Amino acid sequence: MNMDDNKLTLEKITSDLTHHIRINKGFLIWMGFLTVSLLVCLYAYSIQLKTGLGVAGIRDYVTWGMYLANFVFFVAASLIGMLISAVLGLIGMKWLTPITRIAETIAVAFAAVAGLVIVSDMGRPERLAYVFLYGRPQSPILWDVTVITTYFVLSLLLLFLPLIADMAIIHRKADSLPSWLKPVYKVLSLNFTDNPAQNKIINRAIRILLILLIPAALSIHTVTSWLFAVTSRAGWDSTVFGPYFVSGAFVAGSAAVIIAMFFFRKNYKLQDYLTDLHFNNMGKVLATVSLVYLYFNFNEFLVPGYKLKRADAIHLQELFAGKDAILFWVVQIGGLILPILFMLFRRFRKPLPIMFISIAVLIAAWFKRYIIVVPTQEHPFLPIQHVPQNFIHYSPTLIETLISVAPFILVLIIITLISKFFPVIPLHETARERGIEHIKFD
Amino acid sequence: MEDNHTSHSPDESEDQKNSTRRNFLKNLGLAGVGVATGAAALYSGHIFEAKKEVSGDQKVLLTQDGKLVQVDSLEIKAMEKTGVALHEMEGREGIPGRRWVMVTDLSKCRNARKCISACQDAHQLRPEQYHMNTLQMQDTPGTAPYNMPKNCQHCDNPPCVAVCPVDATYKRQDGIVLIDNVRCIGCRFCMAACPYSARIFNWIEPKDAATHLDQEYNVELNVPQKVGTISKCLFSADRLREGKLPYCVEACPNGVYYFGDENEDAVTNGTTKETVRLSKLLRDNAGYQLMPELGTKPRVYFLPPKNRLFPFEAATETTPEKV
Ligand code: SF4
Ligand code: SF4
């Protein structure tokens, strides 16, 4: 890190990190746009509520379509909170400080919305409570509900705890703040005065959370992968699905974090805090997790491809050279192999190029979920006969697409609100790292 | 289609009522299964009402909370449970002492599809919704094609039941796997888990839904069908309760289906009404199960498509329209 930065005063840091906390025209337009789009999607959902799941393209054979791919994607993206804060944080990577809150925000937003995504896939959403009333512990759905809720709560706490100190600083020191916000921050600061006892409690709590977060996060995606792996269908019947999904999740999440970093840096003028170094390092993280994911991809396709059992052979044939081949290869090459190759070079880990690479990776990550979910169901063990054409090949409808877009809008709304009203970069921690030992509160 | 047997109307004849009552008592006395909700209440009533006619014949009953109680036989009454609650209870228990099995003789199936239409009529299904669907199969390019009527295999180790989050699909003691569409949340995990593609979903308002609005739900027939819930073959549990063969079994003109009770080792052919030994039928004809390697333990057996006296014809009828 640049040594000159350390000379910054607390006032300068505070103003740098909080000057965006105000309601301006850009924010209103953006939120207005998101709200209107969300309303359109909600209208689509109201049609589904009235008519039934039949408004989507899913039918008796491909019974899980875009909605479920979406669900897997959202759970995947939420996993990044664990990788950045817990794994990398616990092994003491100092450069991560300005990125942790972004990662946690993304984790909270995606985890919260994942729960809603799965509701969009229910034939009887009004019976959601039955899962708690009549829940059967044998069903992986119940495990999924439990661990996602746990993970969401842990992530929310992990987002909030470091904010306490920040709130204490902000409501006293940030002059540019809208006056109606100050009392809110005061309440949220829970009377924090930066005394050693308080710091000790918070630090311990955060440490415990970080440790708990690791098994919780591993569980959510492992269990999500088991929704598929517990069946005997070709393409799902796999023992590496857990780690395959987890490593894939890190790829999607890292890409999401890099994209968010880029936009926050630009819009909130955080160039001094989110430097090229951070993008470079995040590029390395993304490259590493992508390599791990590539390794699992080899396992997932090479092993059944070598044996070519009947059902596997049909499935792989469709993926490699059949109906899904174009999508499959674009995703595997464009979303995994090429990005890895590019990211080996430092010049592609600069903010702008790495942001574009991340966008490609993230889009590919969504389609990868689609490829995992849909093609398997088009080739069940017994032939599909005497049914209408649209039962045989799945194609999503417009309504279904709109309903699938809604969760993305929700995530954007949540991320926008959190980042708009709280410092994107941990204030208290940054001040400490830059040599401001004890903050005086008067 | 005669539709009467499906509705459990209150004006059953007195005779029938009595026989249900007798059966009920017999079940209680013999098996002592813990379904006697009334027993506990009766017992307390028995203590307080000292002056009462007694037969001196004391019956030992098991209450729902697991206590053994003695009740005078004159005081025992059948439980007053009607409607959905009764169906629900009986429907979850199954028919005691039975282990239903089906044997499908592939050498006789000419793809007449009469089983399919009888089934679809009984269960209020659209043309593209199959509890039973006859597939045109060819195992390998060198072997002969054949017709295979395929329904739910009523697996003894059913993956669909294992994954259901709310116990909406369940296995009964008589071997039947049923669906409770009042409970089903429409997650379709069971469809993903079933290797036999046996399950269908009500993607939109079921057929003629408006006309079945005030029909009472019968879990053993799974009608009225409900939008957003699952359906599948039920082995015609409602017919079995009346001592009749399933809809499909009776409708087949070609003698394809045998149906019966594994405990009795006897199955009856739906067309010829001939009853034969199950074990012998399977042994003599090399009966087999569908994909037994998956460990699902199906309750449907197939007899191989050998010695057919008619040529295989590729299906000619048009597929149902897009839904
Ligand atoms: S055939 Fe399918 S639906 Fe029927 S019991 Fe087996 S797994 Fe369940
Ligand atoms: S769709 Fe219904 S029956 Fe099937 S698993 Fe879900 S809740 Fe159970």
mmCIF file of N, CA and C in Angstrom, chain A residues 161 198-210:
data_model
loop_
_atom_site.group_PDB
_atom_site.id
_atom_site.type_symbol
_atom_site.label_atom_id
_atom_site.label_comp_id
_atom_site.label_asym_id
_atom_site.label_seq_id
_atom_site.Cartn_x
_atom_site.Cartn_y
_atom_site.Cartn_z
ATOM 1 N N LEU A 161 -22.013 -5.772 12.299
ATOM 2 C CA LEU A 161 -21.062 -5.550 13.397
ATOM 3 C C LEU A 161 -19.971 -4.533 13.060
ATOM 4 N N GLN A 198 -15.185 -2.332 24.282
ATOM 5 C CA GLN A 198 -16.150 -2.489 23.177
ATOM 6 C C GLN A 198 -15.493 -3.127 21.964
ATOM 7 N N ASN A 199 -14.296 -2.614 21.666
ATOM 8 C CA ASN A 199 -13.612 -3.168 20.505
ATOM 9 C C ASN A 199 -13.354 -4.649 20.655
ATOM 10 N N LYS A 200 -13.031 -5.015 21.887
ATOM 11 C CA LYS A 200 -12.727 -6.426 22.126
ATOM 12 C C LYS A 200 -13.961 -7.294 21.855
ATOM 13 N N ILE A 201 -15.101 -6.817 22.383
ATOM 14 C CA ILE A 201 -16.335 -7.599 22.182
ATOM 15 C C ILE A 201 -16.638 -7.737 20.700
ATOM 16 N N ILE A 202 -16.588 -6.595 20.011
ATOM 17 C CA ILE A 202 -16.942 -6.639 18.592
ATOM 18 C C ILE A 202 -15.978 -7.535 17.821
ATOM 19 N N ASN A 203 -14.691 -7.393 18.115
ATOM 20 C CA ASN A 203 -13.733 -8.202 17.374
ATOM 21 C C ASN A 203 -13.923 -9.684 17.617
ATOM 22 N N ARG A 204 -14.210 -10.009 18.855
ATOM 23 C CA ARG A 204 -14.446 -11.432 19.153
ATOM 24 C C ARG A 204 -15.686 -11.927 18.423
ATOM 25 N N ALA A 205 -16.734 -11.117 18.504
ATOM 26 C CA ALA A 205 -17.981 -11.527 17.847
ATOM 27 C C ALA A 205 -17.745 -11.737 16.353
ATOM 28 N N ILE A 206 -17.002 -10.821 15.755
ATOM 29 C CA ILE A 206 -16.752 -10.953 14.317
ATOM 30 C C ILE A 206 -15.974 -12.223 14.025
ATOM 31 N N ARG A 207 -14.985 -12.498 14.863
ATOM 32 C CA ARG A 207 -14.179 -13.700 14.657
ATOM 33 C C ARG A 207 -15.038 -14.960 14.735
ATOM 34 N N ILE A 208 -15.900 -15.002 15.737
ATOM 35 C CA ILE A 208 -16.771 -16.174 15.872
ATOM 36 C C ILE A 208 -17.659 -16.311 14.630
ATOM 37 N N LEU A 209 -18.217 -15.161 14.209
ATOM 38 C CA LEU A 209 -19.073 -15.191 13.022
ATOM 39 C C LEU A 209 -18.317 -15.719 11.808
ATOM 40 N N LEU A 210 -17.081 -15.230 11.658
ATOM 41 C CA LEU A 210 -16.300 -15.642 10.491
ATOM 42 C C LEU A 210 -16.089 -17.143 10.491
#
